Amino acid sequence: MMKKEWPRHSILAIAIIVTWLKTYIIYKTSFSITIDNALQEFILFINPLSWLLFVYGISLFFKSDKAKNRYILAIAVISSIVLYANVAFYRFFSDFITLPVLFQKDNFGDLGASAAESVYWTDIAYFIDVIVISLAIKFIKIKSESTAFRKGQRKAYFILSTAVMFFNLGLAEAERPQLLTRSFDREMLVKNIGMYNYHIYDVYIQSKSQAQRALADGSQLVEINNYVSSNQSEPNPEMFGLTEGRNLIVVTLESLQSFTINNDMNGETITPFLNDLTEDEDTIYFPNFYHQTGLGKTSDSEFLLENSLYPLSGGAVFFTHSGNSYNSMAESLGKNGYHTSVQHANTKSFWNRDMMYESLNIDEFLDIDSYEIGEGEAVNWGMKDIPFMEQSVEHMAKLPEPFYTRLLTLTNHHPFYLDEEDKMIDEFDSNSGTLNRYFQTARYLDESVKVLFDELKQQGLYENSVIVMYGDHYGISENHNAAMEQYLGKEITPFETAQLQKVPFFIHIPGYGEGHVDEEIGGQVDIRPTIMHLMGVETKEDIQFGGDLFSEEHEEFVVFRDGRFITKDHVYAGNTCYDSETGEEIDQTACEPYIEPAFTELEYSESIINGDLLRFYDEDNGQMILSEKELDKLEKEQQENEAIEVVPQQ
Ligand code: GP9
Ligand code: MN
């Protein structure tokens, strides 16, 4: 009996279809990927296809059937291993694999053990495509005509696979604008571009930063260190150590801009509680304080605050350089006996926080799994701020003291949706729904801060704490300028846009009694030195770009991430120099002396990050470590727990 003969590219077609469907089924069964609408489901379904078409399609270049089949099988095996490794990893860490995780020594031990724990013999099912393809190769008889694919057809095939890729990327971009440039969450990447493409992207991002790192050496740091040292500001003796030994609670006020403070909207107060704080005897409020974030938004603000370095000009440093050495505020306070933590009711992989927090030496990350989100307690991006504050204070009551904990709020986030019962003021009446709703969520955020203070008092944690609060970045982008003009009642020039970069900064010290409004001009890069000095920790040897806002020597010079800057007398924005008092354009020469220094600051900070230069620096004694060899030696010594001998600068 004649066996049925199959068309010549059957094996290729089977491989693509089986691996594709298998991948989708695994997405649905082995990971918990949140899907909010039908479009997201569709993207998830098609996302393995572009890569599979491409990579299996390469088999079309093989001449012999045997080589072709072997190649297809090898790809099936490799892609199954990648997928399965993620499944096993996810079982333990609820996260997808990213290259640094494989190379971080600390993780590695845990990883091996955990991986072994989460492997079952039934997992063979994850290799179902390999089995199906092997059987197909063995039993299917292909029509005996030549399997050589004609060039034209091959071209058409790859055009098709490229088209599928662009279709996928197009849908992903529509669903998640700036997905690749901001790369905010591994889950979102997997959801939108697929597991296989995600790994390619991850390899690209990581190898780019590894290459820059490999080329760097400690000598680059000498010049930077000289610059930084000459700009250090002496602490103000009246403030230095004022809150030493107290718990430090830092609250990130999501998307809160300063224009909401001491202001109203159609007669309604936007932030009553924060307004009172600006006049409170225990609070120092900084109205001339600016955010300096880039594409990494909240994560950039965290980066600035922890390290007093500028974030990157492109991409989010939390993603691109999470394996670097840093000298974070958490690390320093940790060395001073503090337990350090971050509390945030969101997935831990968002902004790659789980990875980055390890590098920042944050002891504990209380993420969404540490919160109980009851019926009606979530809106917009997740858990509502009020229950979040309540539960965070419950966590604090259990933390070892003294602690440094950071709370990241979420409700006042674009697109600013709120449940009816949480709306405490009306919407604004412009043609921008975003701006209209913003006032309501900002009002809600204000209320949650009040709840935080009340809860702290109830738990007996208030008196012995210092509460620092800052706005992380803008909430209303320039897209809403027309509506903002209506609200502010003035034209938004580049000067005004720079003013809108002001975010509130509060330092609340229970029992202080000398609260005031501090007009000093500053930015997020100044938070670290200001707070560290308040906590009684010296920062003389630290490589940081900010200065202590309380210091007599603090320089009023705020550089934005894109090169715009503010000085006491000028605002430089849109390549134009403005008088800071009047907002009027003035001669460029007034700003000229600052253009270069602004650029230099950003450049220096960028090279520290790209070259991972802080690995060549010992902040304990301010010594430079110049060569890889010396660095290896030091690491070895550290590992052996012996006294660290640092080779001084030559
Ligand atoms: C997400 C939250 C918001 O966890 O921090 O991030 P954003 O979009 O503001 O950067
Ligand atoms: Mn934010």
XYZ file of C-alpha atoms and ligand atoms in Angstrom:
661
model
C 0.000 0.000 0.000
C 1.303 3.447 -0.907
C 1.882 5.696 2.106
C 0.273 9.137 1.843
C 2.761 11.714 0.624
C 2.817 15.114 2.340
C 3.624 18.470 0.696
C 7.286 19.361 0.797
C 7.308 21.891 3.643
C 5.072 19.943 5.946
C 7.659 19.502 8.687
C 8.329 23.240 8.768
C 4.597 24.001 8.884
C 3.994 21.442 11.632
C 6.888 22.797 13.685
C 5.622 26.380 13.482
C 2.040 25.498 14.308
C 2.800 23.100 17.151
C 5.348 25.349 18.860
C 3.109 28.348 18.392
C 0.075 26.685 19.949
C 2.148 25.109 22.677
C 3.596 28.499 23.591
C 0.158 30.067 23.800
C -1.181 27.220 25.943
C 1.806 27.571 28.265
C 1.227 31.328 28.533
C -2.288 30.600 29.656
C -1.554 27.721 31.994
C 1.871 28.287 33.501
C 2.087 32.048 33.989
C -0.364 34.490 35.399
C -0.384 37.130 32.708
C -3.081 39.725 33.267
C -5.292 40.277 30.260
C -7.626 43.257 30.369
C -9.287 43.132 26.979
C -9.774 41.158 23.789
C -6.994 43.017 21.967
C -4.474 42.031 24.632
C -5.613 38.425 24.349
C -5.187 38.571 20.603
C -1.683 40.036 20.906
C -0.777 37.321 23.378
C -2.044 34.722 20.954
C -0.148 35.939 17.907
C 3.034 37.074 19.627
C 5.049 33.836 19.320
C 4.450 33.740 15.586
C 6.849 36.322 14.190
C 9.875 34.809 15.883
C 8.894 31.224 15.088
C 8.303 32.036 11.422
C 11.699 33.622 11.244
C 13.782 31.145 13.156
C 12.192 27.979 11.764
C 12.181 29.624 8.336
C 15.968 29.623 8.259
C 15.642 25.905 7.566
C 14.633 26.893 4.043
C 18.290 27.660 3.346
C 19.358 24.089 4.001
C 19.815 21.912 0.949
C 19.444 18.414 2.326
C 16.280 17.173 4.009
C 18.268 15.698 6.792
C 20.057 18.904 7.716
C 16.815 20.805 7.453
C 15.003 18.469 9.794
C 17.840 18.432 12.258
C 17.866 22.201 12.350
C 14.124 22.352 12.927
C 14.386 19.870 15.744
C 17.280 21.754 17.327
C 15.235 24.957 17.297
C 12.292 23.157 18.846
C 14.544 21.849 21.600
C 16.165 25.237 22.267
C 12.892 27.141 22.306
C 11.344 24.503 24.561
C 14.250 24.812 26.974
C 13.902 28.602 27.041
C 10.192 28.388 27.654
C 10.486 25.643 30.213
C 13.274 27.409 32.095
C 10.925 30.364 32.417
C 8.136 28.127 33.648
C 10.344 26.601 36.340
C 11.699 30.018 37.300
C 8.229 31.500 37.408
C 6.964 28.786 39.728
C 9.392 30.048 42.283
C 9.910 33.708 41.594
C 6.701 34.736 39.761
C 8.880 36.496 37.247
C 10.441 35.906 33.859
C 14.127 35.241 33.457
C 16.363 38.150 32.602
C 20.049 37.685 31.863
C 21.444 39.415 34.953
C 19.555 36.999 37.139
C 21.624 34.181 35.716
C 24.846 35.982 36.381
C 24.261 37.464 39.764
C 26.316 35.352 42.066
C 24.013 35.828 45.026
C 21.062 34.570 43.088
C 22.788 31.652 41.598
C 22.839 29.372 44.602
C 19.173 29.969 45.300
C 18.357 29.558 41.659
C 19.829 26.102 41.290
C 18.129 24.831 44.407
C 14.794 26.416 43.572
C 14.868 25.228 40.006
C 15.445 21.653 41.137
C 12.507 21.956 43.536
C 10.161 23.067 40.829
C 10.780 20.354 38.273
C 8.342 17.452 37.892
C 8.461 14.503 35.536
C 5.113 15.531 34.042
C 6.939 18.595 32.757
C 7.884 16.492 29.781
C 4.627 17.868 28.360
C 6.435 21.169 27.877
C 8.447 19.431 25.175
C 5.410 18.184 23.306
C 6.427 20.028 20.129
C 9.808 18.308 20.115
C 8.018 14.986 20.356
C 5.507 15.808 17.640
C 8.210 17.090 15.296
C 10.386 14.007 15.877
C 7.453 11.744 15.100
C 6.600 13.767 12.026
C 10.176 13.525 10.763
C 10.164 9.809 11.343
C 6.798 8.870 9.930
C 5.749 11.446 7.405
C 6.703 10.773 3.866
C 7.425 13.913 1.975
C 6.755 14.111 -1.767
C 9.912 13.007 -3.451
C 10.380 16.152 -5.539
C 13.197 18.442 -4.582
C 12.811 20.231 -1.275
C 14.880 23.173 -2.436
C 12.784 26.238 -1.971
C 12.862 28.505 -4.891
C 14.473 31.853 -4.140
C 11.345 33.864 -4.930
C 9.204 31.822 -2.624
C 11.770 32.114 0.115
C 11.758 35.860 -0.258
C 7.971 35.917 -0.059
C 8.158 33.790 3.077
C 10.497 36.198 4.850
C 8.506 39.198 3.729
C 5.504 37.551 5.303
C 7.354 36.845 8.523
C 8.583 40.469 8.678
C 5.040 41.666 8.061
C 3.793 39.543 10.933
C 6.485 41.028 13.125
C 5.515 44.602 12.270
C 1.849 43.787 12.709
C 2.636 42.472 16.188
C 4.820 45.458 17.074
C 2.184 47.842 15.726
C -0.507 46.315 17.894
C 1.846 46.310 20.894
C 2.701 49.969 20.376
C -1.001 50.828 20.133
C -1.724 48.885 23.290
C 1.375 50.043 25.208
C 3.018 53.165 23.786
C 6.795 53.371 24.262
C 6.962 49.747 25.316
C 10.449 49.222 23.982
C 11.943 52.604 24.764
C 10.686 52.621 28.316
C 10.645 48.831 28.801
C 8.817 49.079 32.071
C 7.798 45.574 32.887
C 8.862 42.109 31.893
C 5.293 40.851 32.061
C 4.213 43.558 29.661
C 7.053 42.741 27.301
C 6.184 39.055 27.264
C 2.530 39.909 26.836
C 3.148 42.215 23.920
C 6.134 40.938 21.976
C 6.199 37.350 23.182
C 8.538 35.246 25.242
C 11.048 34.604 22.461
C 11.339 38.190 21.276
C 11.499 39.320 24.873
C 14.634 37.254 25.381
C 16.233 38.634 22.239
C 15.452 42.132 23.461
C 16.789 41.311 26.912
C 20.037 39.973 25.449
C 20.367 43.135 23.351
C 19.817 45.500 26.302
C 22.080 43.567 28.611
C 24.900 43.060 26.149
C 24.878 46.710 25.211
C 25.432 47.683 28.816
C 27.911 44.870 29.382
C 29.997 46.038 26.438
C 30.181 49.570 27.816
C 31.014 48.177 31.204
C 33.817 46.002 29.858
C 35.457 48.968 28.152
C 35.401 51.115 31.263
C 38.153 51.375 33.805
C 38.591 53.191 37.062
C 40.674 56.003 35.598
C 37.505 57.614 34.218
C 36.362 58.063 37.754
C 39.307 60.184 38.829
C 38.143 63.253 36.927
C 34.553 62.736 38.005
C 35.559 62.338 41.608
C 37.534 65.557 41.499
C 34.538 67.368 40.064
C 32.136 65.903 42.606
C 34.425 66.566 45.565
C 34.813 70.192 44.602
C 31.038 70.572 44.546
C 30.262 68.968 47.884
C 28.362 71.146 50.310
C 29.195 71.146 54.013
C 26.266 70.071 56.160
C 24.440 72.696 58.145
C 25.423 72.005 61.769
C 21.946 72.916 62.996
C 20.341 70.267 60.823
C 23.027 67.587 60.775
C 21.882 64.571 62.776
C 18.616 66.236 63.794
C 16.639 63.050 63.099
C 19.403 60.585 63.856
C 18.109 57.228 65.038
C 14.512 57.924 64.020
C 12.623 55.786 61.548
C 12.704 57.265 58.076
C 9.532 57.031 56.012
C 9.753 58.307 52.450
C 6.527 58.657 50.502
C 6.496 58.955 46.736
C 3.505 61.085 45.835
C 2.603 59.632 42.464
C 2.398 62.243 39.678
C 1.847 65.091 42.117
C 2.927 68.460 40.752
C 3.395 71.550 42.877
C 0.690 73.539 41.126
C -1.864 71.536 43.109
C -0.459 72.710 46.452
C -2.126 75.724 48.064
C -4.313 76.042 45.038
C -7.927 75.398 44.205
C -9.955 74.230 41.269
C -13.266 75.990 40.687
C -13.272 76.997 44.342
C -12.470 73.547 45.710
C -9.245 72.892 47.594
C -7.162 70.190 45.890
C -4.768 69.135 48.639
C -6.121 70.333 52.012
C -3.921 68.117 54.161
C -0.688 68.918 52.340
C -1.639 72.599 52.318
C -1.855 72.550 56.105
C 1.523 70.869 56.240
C 3.121 73.736 54.336
C 2.272 75.925 57.346
C 2.878 73.284 59.970
C 5.390 73.900 62.745
C 6.987 70.500 62.246
C 7.277 70.654 58.478
C 9.773 72.140 56.100
C 8.214 72.597 52.698
C 10.186 73.283 49.516
C 8.065 75.017 46.881
C 10.975 75.501 44.452
C 11.807 71.869 43.989
C 11.928 70.130 40.602
C 11.715 66.602 39.305
C 14.622 65.428 37.174
C 13.274 62.193 35.803
C 13.481 60.857 32.262
C 11.751 57.952 30.589
C 11.983 55.802 33.701
C 9.436 58.018 35.498
C 8.815 56.725 39.044
C 11.829 54.437 38.874
C 14.031 57.356 37.795
C 12.848 59.331 40.801
C 13.757 56.394 43.017
C 17.137 56.231 41.334
C 17.782 59.928 41.928
C 16.710 59.672 45.525
C 18.740 56.604 46.377
C 21.941 57.498 44.536
C 21.963 61.208 43.847
C 22.906 60.345 40.278
C 20.941 61.429 37.227
C 18.911 58.795 35.418
C 19.732 57.943 31.808
C 18.897 60.021 28.767
C 17.366 56.982 27.064
C 15.587 54.047 28.652
C 15.076 53.319 32.304
C 18.263 52.766 34.273
C 16.337 50.370 36.531
C 16.110 48.119 33.509
C 19.361 48.707 31.720
C 21.788 48.811 34.650
C 20.280 46.839 37.459
C 23.479 44.852 37.931
C 25.714 47.845 38.644
C 27.397 48.722 41.895
C 25.665 51.596 43.632
C 26.104 53.377 46.888
C 22.476 53.933 47.711
C 20.923 55.697 50.643
C 19.505 52.296 51.626
C 22.988 50.801 51.642
C 24.391 53.595 53.789
C 21.526 53.578 56.241
C 21.754 49.799 56.303
C 25.370 50.112 57.373
C 24.136 52.404 60.118
C 21.878 49.756 61.553
C 18.698 50.491 59.626
C 16.356 47.881 58.229
C 15.525 49.040 54.708
C 12.420 48.312 52.665
C 10.138 49.481 49.913
C 6.377 49.022 49.993
C 4.429 49.122 46.775
C 1.231 47.304 45.845
C 2.301 46.416 42.337
C 4.020 43.468 40.667
C 7.628 43.296 41.713
C 8.936 43.091 38.168
C 7.453 46.467 37.300
C 10.382 48.735 36.507
C 12.545 45.685 37.218
C 12.357 46.671 40.859
C 12.975 43.197 42.179
C 16.354 43.128 40.452
C 17.326 46.723 41.042
C 16.449 46.705 44.719
C 19.016 43.989 45.254
C 21.688 46.199 43.742
C 20.478 49.087 45.865
C 20.804 46.858 48.918
C 17.192 47.235 49.955
C 16.571 44.500 52.500
C 12.936 43.840 51.783
C 10.459 44.559 49.023
C 6.848 44.347 50.128
C 5.128 44.084 46.768
C 1.556 43.299 45.774
C 1.724 39.901 47.438
C 2.131 41.593 50.808
C -1.208 43.348 50.462
C -4.744 42.165 50.762
C -6.809 43.945 48.210
C -10.427 43.616 49.232
C -13.563 44.137 47.195
C -13.622 47.698 45.848
C -10.096 48.446 47.027
C -8.531 48.616 43.583
C -8.917 51.225 40.885
C -6.949 52.517 37.936
C -3.460 50.954 38.285
C -4.153 48.779 41.269
C -4.618 49.057 44.996
C -6.116 52.319 46.221
C -3.812 54.541 48.237
C -5.953 54.682 51.385
C -6.034 50.931 52.092
C -2.426 50.863 50.891
C -1.410 53.358 53.577
C -3.333 51.444 56.227
C -1.697 48.147 55.413
C 1.738 49.690 54.961
C 1.604 51.082 58.485
C 0.604 47.620 59.698
C 3.730 46.323 57.984
C 5.809 49.050 59.626
C 4.595 48.003 63.036
C 6.274 44.658 62.378
C 9.531 45.974 60.938
C 12.647 45.949 63.068
C 13.490 49.482 64.237
C 15.043 51.737 63.277
C 13.768 51.325 59.737
C 13.960 53.195 56.478
C 10.931 52.400 54.406
C 9.677 53.899 51.169
C 6.022 53.910 50.186
C 5.132 54.209 46.517
C 1.577 55.399 45.968
C -0.388 54.570 42.837
C -3.884 56.016 42.622
C -2.898 59.434 41.276
C -1.568 57.875 38.094
C -2.580 58.496 34.531
C -5.382 57.989 33.373
C -6.571 59.129 36.837
C -9.664 56.999 37.233
C -11.455 56.909 40.541
C -14.560 55.172 41.877
C -17.537 57.433 42.516
C -17.377 56.986 46.292
C -13.751 58.180 46.384
C -14.369 61.411 44.519
C -14.139 64.210 47.041
C -14.230 67.116 44.615
C -15.759 67.704 41.196
C -14.012 67.236 37.905
C -12.484 70.237 36.203
C -14.308 71.496 33.130
C -11.692 71.642 30.373
C -11.728 69.579 27.195
C -9.066 67.278 28.630
C -10.593 64.410 30.591
C -7.116 63.646 31.883
C -6.653 67.043 33.514
C -10.272 67.109 34.689
C -9.883 63.833 36.555
C -6.374 64.622 37.819
C -7.693 67.033 40.447
C -9.881 64.331 41.902
C -7.159 61.705 42.166
C -4.733 64.293 43.562
C -7.379 65.110 46.174
C -7.643 61.402 46.952
C -3.860 61.087 47.291
C -3.905 63.996 49.730
C -6.504 62.167 51.811
C -4.361 59.038 51.844
C -1.453 61.031 53.294
C -3.751 62.160 56.078
C -4.620 58.511 56.687
C -0.912 57.685 56.802
C -0.296 60.291 59.503
C -3.324 59.124 61.518
C -2.325 55.488 61.294
C 1.249 56.222 62.294
C -0.028 58.062 65.345
C -2.331 55.190 66.219
C 0.453 52.659 65.922
C 2.723 54.796 68.079
C 5.192 55.118 65.232
C 4.694 58.802 64.538
C 6.755 60.556 67.198
C 9.935 58.674 66.505
C 9.833 59.004 62.735
C 10.686 61.527 60.093
C 8.357 61.608 57.100
C 9.740 62.762 53.767
C 7.397 63.190 50.814
C 8.117 64.106 47.226
C 6.293 64.215 43.894
C 7.936 61.811 41.465
C 7.228 63.468 38.097
C 4.590 65.302 36.109
C 1.059 63.989 35.966
C -0.126 66.257 33.177
C 1.989 66.043 30.062
C 2.430 68.780 27.507
C -0.286 67.148 25.406
C -2.738 68.822 27.736
C -1.284 72.297 27.469
C -4.475 73.833 26.124
C -6.445 72.568 29.122
C -3.648 73.613 31.482
C -3.686 77.089 29.988
C -7.374 77.255 30.755
C -6.749 76.182 34.346
C -3.728 78.393 34.992
C -5.187 81.299 33.067
C -1.947 81.957 31.215
C -0.068 80.896 28.142
C 2.291 77.944 28.613
C 5.643 79.046 27.244
C 8.794 76.906 27.588
C 9.411 78.942 30.744
C 6.058 77.873 32.176
C 6.656 74.264 31.145
C 9.824 74.336 33.233
C 7.829 75.753 36.152
C 5.400 72.884 35.802
C 8.297 70.547 36.471
C 8.037 71.604 40.111
C 7.008 68.805 42.406
C 6.322 69.127 46.134
C 8.981 68.185 48.653
C 8.171 67.932 52.354
C 10.244 67.022 55.367
C 8.043 66.448 58.380
C 9.790 66.061 61.729
C 7.346 65.441 64.588
C 8.220 67.700 67.509
C 10.566 69.901 65.493
C 8.650 73.128 66.091
C 10.632 75.215 63.614
C 8.808 74.281 60.453
C 8.898 76.792 57.616
C 8.716 77.226 53.882
C 12.213 76.914 52.471
C 12.556 78.780 49.186
C 15.847 77.093 48.276
C 15.869 75.931 44.675
C 16.571 72.217 44.420
C 15.785 68.953 42.728
C 15.406 65.258 43.383
C 19.152 64.780 43.066
C 19.433 66.742 46.333
C 17.213 64.430 48.368
C 19.936 61.923 49.253
C 22.501 64.331 50.730
C 19.796 66.369 52.470
C 18.231 63.358 54.155
C 21.490 61.588 54.916
C 22.791 64.644 56.728
C 19.536 64.997 58.605
C 19.950 61.385 59.682
C 23.476 62.184 60.850
C 25.308 60.280 58.125
C 28.325 61.938 56.494
C 28.416 61.922 52.685
C 31.808 63.580 52.143
C 33.283 60.571 50.379
C 30.184 59.773 48.350
C 30.054 60.275 44.627
C 26.840 62.218 44.311
C 25.684 65.073 42.149
C 23.221 66.678 44.523
C 23.815 68.832 47.548
C 22.295 69.274 50.979
C 19.423 71.756 50.660
C 20.055 72.972 54.202
C 23.719 73.680 53.581
C 24.902 77.267 53.384
C 26.977 76.165 50.400
C 24.164 74.517 48.472
C 24.262 75.687 44.889
C 20.949 76.683 43.368
C 21.387 74.948 40.065
C 18.914 72.306 38.960
C 19.629 70.378 35.799
C 16.763 68.598 34.108
C 17.400 65.258 32.469
C 17.090 66.802 29.016
C 19.618 69.595 29.613
C 17.234 72.392 30.564
C 18.197 74.012 33.817
C 17.204 76.425 36.561
C 19.447 78.778 38.476
C 18.571 81.409 41.035
C 18.110 84.042 38.343
C 17.509 82.110 35.146
C 15.543 79.413 33.511
C 17.068 77.850 30.433
C 14.470 76.048 28.356
C 13.770 75.522 24.683
C 17.246 76.933 23.893
C 16.101 80.212 25.339
C 17.221 82.040 28.430
C 14.483 83.435 30.681
C 14.527 85.697 33.672
C 13.347 83.526 36.550
C 11.428 86.376 38.193
C 9.526 87.732 35.232
C 9.549 84.783 32.845
C 10.724 87.134 30.125
C 13.217 86.132 27.479
C 16.640 87.600 28.137
C 19.940 87.592 26.340
C 21.388 84.100 25.882
C 24.720 85.210 27.354
C 23.156 85.242 30.825
C 22.596 81.488 30.659
C 25.740 80.642 28.729
C 28.049 80.037 31.706
C 25.741 77.248 32.885
C 25.104 75.411 29.623
C 28.388 73.555 29.663
C 28.319 72.633 33.387
C 24.771 71.310 33.018
C 25.930 69.122 30.184
C 29.007 67.990 32.120
C 26.945 66.896 35.122
C 24.703 64.777 32.951
C 27.665 63.369 31.052
C 29.567 62.414 34.180
C 26.563 60.770 35.706
C 25.873 58.914 32.488
C 29.404 57.575 32.298
C 29.248 56.367 35.883
C 26.187 54.347 34.981
C 27.331 53.104 31.590
C 30.784 52.116 32.819
C 29.524 50.820 36.159
C 32.256 53.014 37.565
C 31.257 52.858 41.200
C 32.670 49.341 41.295
C 36.060 51.078 41.128
C 35.382 53.157 44.186
C 35.426 52.442 47.858
C 33.132 54.974 49.489
C 34.240 53.989 52.976
C 37.584 55.667 52.512
C 37.177 57.563 49.256
C 39.817 55.489 47.486
C 39.907 54.582 43.838
C 40.536 51.059 42.632
C 42.163 51.319 39.280
C 42.395 47.973 37.567
C 40.251 44.900 37.084
C 42.983 42.888 38.720
C 42.844 45.008 41.797
C 39.092 44.780 41.744
C 39.168 40.977 41.555
C 41.569 40.951 44.438
C 39.281 43.150 46.488
C 36.232 41.053 45.701
C 38.096 37.925 46.715
C 39.158 39.516 49.926
C 35.630 40.658 50.621
C 34.388 37.180 50.028
C 36.899 35.758 52.410
C 35.675 38.299 54.913
C 39.129 39.589 55.536
C 40.165 43.144 56.111
C 39.753 45.044 52.865
C 42.920 46.528 51.574
C 42.334 49.059 48.876
C 45.021 49.968 46.429
C 45.315 53.714 46.441
C 45.124 55.843 43.365
C 48.414 56.005 41.462
C 4.337 51.507 38.865
C 4.336 52.874 39.414
C 4.023 53.874 38.343
O 4.766 50.537 39.743
O 5.505 53.150 40.067
O 5.044 54.012 37.456
P 5.167 55.263 36.470
O 4.381 54.960 35.250
O 4.636 56.447 37.173
O 6.601 55.376 36.197
Mn 5.066 57.667 38.835
